C-alpha positions as a printed Julia matrix, in Angstrom:
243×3 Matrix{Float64}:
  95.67  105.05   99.15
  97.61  106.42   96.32
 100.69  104.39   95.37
 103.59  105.4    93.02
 104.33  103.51   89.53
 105.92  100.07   90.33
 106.24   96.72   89.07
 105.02   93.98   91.49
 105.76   90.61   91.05
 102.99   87.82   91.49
 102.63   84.12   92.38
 102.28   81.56   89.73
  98.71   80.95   90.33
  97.62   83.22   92.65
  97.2    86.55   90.14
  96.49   89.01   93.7
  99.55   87.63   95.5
 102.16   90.3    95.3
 105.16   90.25   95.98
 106.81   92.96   95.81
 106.61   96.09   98.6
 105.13   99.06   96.52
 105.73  102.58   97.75
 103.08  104.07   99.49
 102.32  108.2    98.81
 100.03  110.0   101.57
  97.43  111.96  100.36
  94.19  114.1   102.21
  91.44  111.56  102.98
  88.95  113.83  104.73
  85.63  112.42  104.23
  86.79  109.85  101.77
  85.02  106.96  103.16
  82.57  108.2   105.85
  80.78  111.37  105.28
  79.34  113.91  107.52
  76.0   112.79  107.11
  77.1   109.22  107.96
  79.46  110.31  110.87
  75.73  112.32  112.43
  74.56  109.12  112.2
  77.37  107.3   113.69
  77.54  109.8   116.73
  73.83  108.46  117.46
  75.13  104.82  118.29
  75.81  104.07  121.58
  76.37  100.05  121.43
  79.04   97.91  119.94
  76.58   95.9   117.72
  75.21   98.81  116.11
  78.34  100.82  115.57
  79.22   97.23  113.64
  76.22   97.33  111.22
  76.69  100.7   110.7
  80.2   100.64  109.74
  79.82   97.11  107.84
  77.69   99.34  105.77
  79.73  102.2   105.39
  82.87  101.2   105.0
  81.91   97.87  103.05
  83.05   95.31  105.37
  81.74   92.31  103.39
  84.03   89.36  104.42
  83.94   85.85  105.72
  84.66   85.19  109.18
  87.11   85.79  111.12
  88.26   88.47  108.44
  85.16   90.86  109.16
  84.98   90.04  112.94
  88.65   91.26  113.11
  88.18   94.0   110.34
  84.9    95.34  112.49
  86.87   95.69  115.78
  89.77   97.39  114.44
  87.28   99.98  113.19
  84.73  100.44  116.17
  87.82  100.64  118.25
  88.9   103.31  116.52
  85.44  105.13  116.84
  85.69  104.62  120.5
  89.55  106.49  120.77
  87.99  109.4   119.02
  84.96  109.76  121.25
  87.92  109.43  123.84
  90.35  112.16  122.24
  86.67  114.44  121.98
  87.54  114.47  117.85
  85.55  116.08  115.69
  83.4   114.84  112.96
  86.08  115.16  110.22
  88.51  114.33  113.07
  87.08  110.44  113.4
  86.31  110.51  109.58
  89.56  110.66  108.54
  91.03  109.04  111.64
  88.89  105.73  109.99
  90.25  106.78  106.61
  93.44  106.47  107.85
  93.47  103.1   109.82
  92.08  101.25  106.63
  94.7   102.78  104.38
  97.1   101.06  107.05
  95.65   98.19  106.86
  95.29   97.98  103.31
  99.07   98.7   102.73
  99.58   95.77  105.06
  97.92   93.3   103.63
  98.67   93.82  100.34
 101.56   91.48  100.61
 102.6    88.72  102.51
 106.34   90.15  102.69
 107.64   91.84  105.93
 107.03   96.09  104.97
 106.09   97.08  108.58
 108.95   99.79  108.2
 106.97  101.2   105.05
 103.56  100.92  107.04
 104.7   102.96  110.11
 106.55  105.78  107.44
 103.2   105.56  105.84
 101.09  106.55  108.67
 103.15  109.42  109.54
 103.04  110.58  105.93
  99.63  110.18  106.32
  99.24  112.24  109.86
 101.54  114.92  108.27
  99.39  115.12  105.75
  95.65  116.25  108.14
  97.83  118.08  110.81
 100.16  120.59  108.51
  98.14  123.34  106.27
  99.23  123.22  102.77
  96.99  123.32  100.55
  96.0   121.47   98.41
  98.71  118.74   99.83
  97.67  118.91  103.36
  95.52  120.4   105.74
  95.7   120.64  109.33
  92.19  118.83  111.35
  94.8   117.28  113.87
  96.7   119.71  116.08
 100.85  117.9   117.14
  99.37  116.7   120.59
  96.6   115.24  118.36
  98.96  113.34  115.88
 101.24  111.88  119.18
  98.2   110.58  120.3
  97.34  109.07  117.23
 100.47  107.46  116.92
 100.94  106.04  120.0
  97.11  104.55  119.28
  98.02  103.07  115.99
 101.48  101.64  117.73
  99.47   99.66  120.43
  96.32   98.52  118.95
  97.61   97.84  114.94
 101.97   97.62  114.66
 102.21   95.4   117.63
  99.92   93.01  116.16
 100.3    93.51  112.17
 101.93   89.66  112.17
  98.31   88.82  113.48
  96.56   90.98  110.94
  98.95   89.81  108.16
  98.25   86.39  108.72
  94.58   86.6   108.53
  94.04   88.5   105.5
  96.94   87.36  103.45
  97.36   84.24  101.62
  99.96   82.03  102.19
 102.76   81.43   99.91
 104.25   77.86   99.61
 107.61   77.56   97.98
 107.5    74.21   95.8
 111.75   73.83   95.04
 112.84   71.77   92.35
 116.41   71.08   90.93
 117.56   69.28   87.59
 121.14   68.72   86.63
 121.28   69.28   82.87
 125.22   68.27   83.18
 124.15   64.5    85.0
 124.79   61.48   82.73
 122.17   59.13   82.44
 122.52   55.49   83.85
 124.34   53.31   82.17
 121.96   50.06   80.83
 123.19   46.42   81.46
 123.12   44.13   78.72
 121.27   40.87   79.88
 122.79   38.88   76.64
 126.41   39.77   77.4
 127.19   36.57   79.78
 125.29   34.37   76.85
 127.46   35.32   74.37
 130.52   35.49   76.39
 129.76   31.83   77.0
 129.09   30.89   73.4
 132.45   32.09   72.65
 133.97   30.49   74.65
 132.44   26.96   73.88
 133.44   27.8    70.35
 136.6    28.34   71.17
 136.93   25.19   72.86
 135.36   22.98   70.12
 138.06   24.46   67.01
 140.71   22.39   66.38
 143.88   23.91   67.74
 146.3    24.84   64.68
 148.76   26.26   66.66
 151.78   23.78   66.91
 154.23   24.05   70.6
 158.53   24.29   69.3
 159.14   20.8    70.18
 156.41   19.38   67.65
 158.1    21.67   65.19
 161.7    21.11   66.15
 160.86   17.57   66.02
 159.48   17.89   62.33
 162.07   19.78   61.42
 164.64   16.48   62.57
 162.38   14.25   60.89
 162.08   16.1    57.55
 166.26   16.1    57.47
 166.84   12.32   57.8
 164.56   11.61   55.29
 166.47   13.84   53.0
 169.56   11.97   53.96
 168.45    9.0    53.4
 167.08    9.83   50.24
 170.02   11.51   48.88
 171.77    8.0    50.1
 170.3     6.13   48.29
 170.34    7.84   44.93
 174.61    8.13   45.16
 174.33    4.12   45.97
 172.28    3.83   42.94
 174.39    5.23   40.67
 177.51    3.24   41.61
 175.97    0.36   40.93
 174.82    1.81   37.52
 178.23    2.5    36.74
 180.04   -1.2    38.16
């Protein structure tokens, strides 16, 4: 599976969690993973099990369960609609070829890109049914290639959610928000009320200085009789001084 220059994007801890949809350019895959000496070989096995070691083999299935269980199917199945179709040796070599590229471009993120999948594998039947040399080459005649569509339609794109799921990992979005603009909480002052208090029991014990008008008015009358009297006395004084 060739793929043109991009820049994918990955998960914050997960380094081979992409995502980002790369574009996907077809190329010829005949006899790229299963060779004609393999394929005799193949053509030999009549049961299920063995077409499943054999292909494990081949093709490298190497996976946990239920990833190699579901991996294995999709490729004996595929084995089993070429002995169908009569295909050739090349025919079901690149037919395999072509169904792991598929998957491949499917799993390789967790993102919805069935659209680019399905363009893909048409790329990729233009590619072995058109002879251009050294582009493409034609092993699959156009009643070939619908038939290969409509195979990869009903046994892969109708259940890529299924296949997506398996062999992806999940992604987890963990959201959160700070306000840099948010004021922090204002702090209560236990010793507030105390001294509030204190004040106010010092204010209670000073002597008041303040006087009301009355008191003053009532000074004020007080000073001027003394005066009179006072000034009184000293003219009384001096008449006698003078008799």
């Amino acid at each position: 599976m060739e793929q043109q220059n991009s820049s994918p994007v990955f998960v914050s801890g997960h380094a081979n969690v992409v995502l980002h949809t790369t574009a996907l350019k077809a190329k010829v895959m005949l006899w790229t993973d299963v060779s004609y000496h393999e394929m005799e070989e193949m053509d030999q096995m009549q049961s299920i099990p063995d077409l499943e070691r054999c292909l494990c083999s081949v093709l490298g299935v190497h996976l946990p369960e239920p990833k190699r269980g579901v991996l294995l199917e999709m490729y004996v199945q595929a084995v089993l609609f070429g002995r169908e179709c009569n295909f050739k040796k090349e025919q079901t070599s690149a037919l395999l070829s072509i169904m792991k590229s598929i998957h491949e471009a499917n799993i390789e993120t967790p993102l919805n890109n069935i659209e680019q999948c399905v363009e893909y594998a048409m790329d990729l039947l233009l590619c072995h049914s058109v002879r251009r040399p050294p582009f493409s080459i034609n092993i699959f005649s156009f009643e070939e290639v619908g038939c290969i569509l409509k195979y990869i339609h009903n046994s892969y794109v109708r259940h890529y959610k299924l296949y997506k799921y398996i062999f992806t990992k999940q992604v987890k979005l963990d959201l959160s928000l700070t306000y840099s603009d948010q004021d922090e909480p204002t702090k209560t002052d236990s010793s507030a009320p105390e001294v509030e208090n204190l004040m106010e029991k010092a204010t209670e014990a000073a002597p008041t200085t303040e006087s009301s008008p009355q008191t003053e008015e009532a000074e004020g009358t007080k000073l001027g009789y003394s005066e009179q009297e006072a000034l009184t006395e000293h003219e009384v004084r001096e008449q006698m001084v003078l008799v």
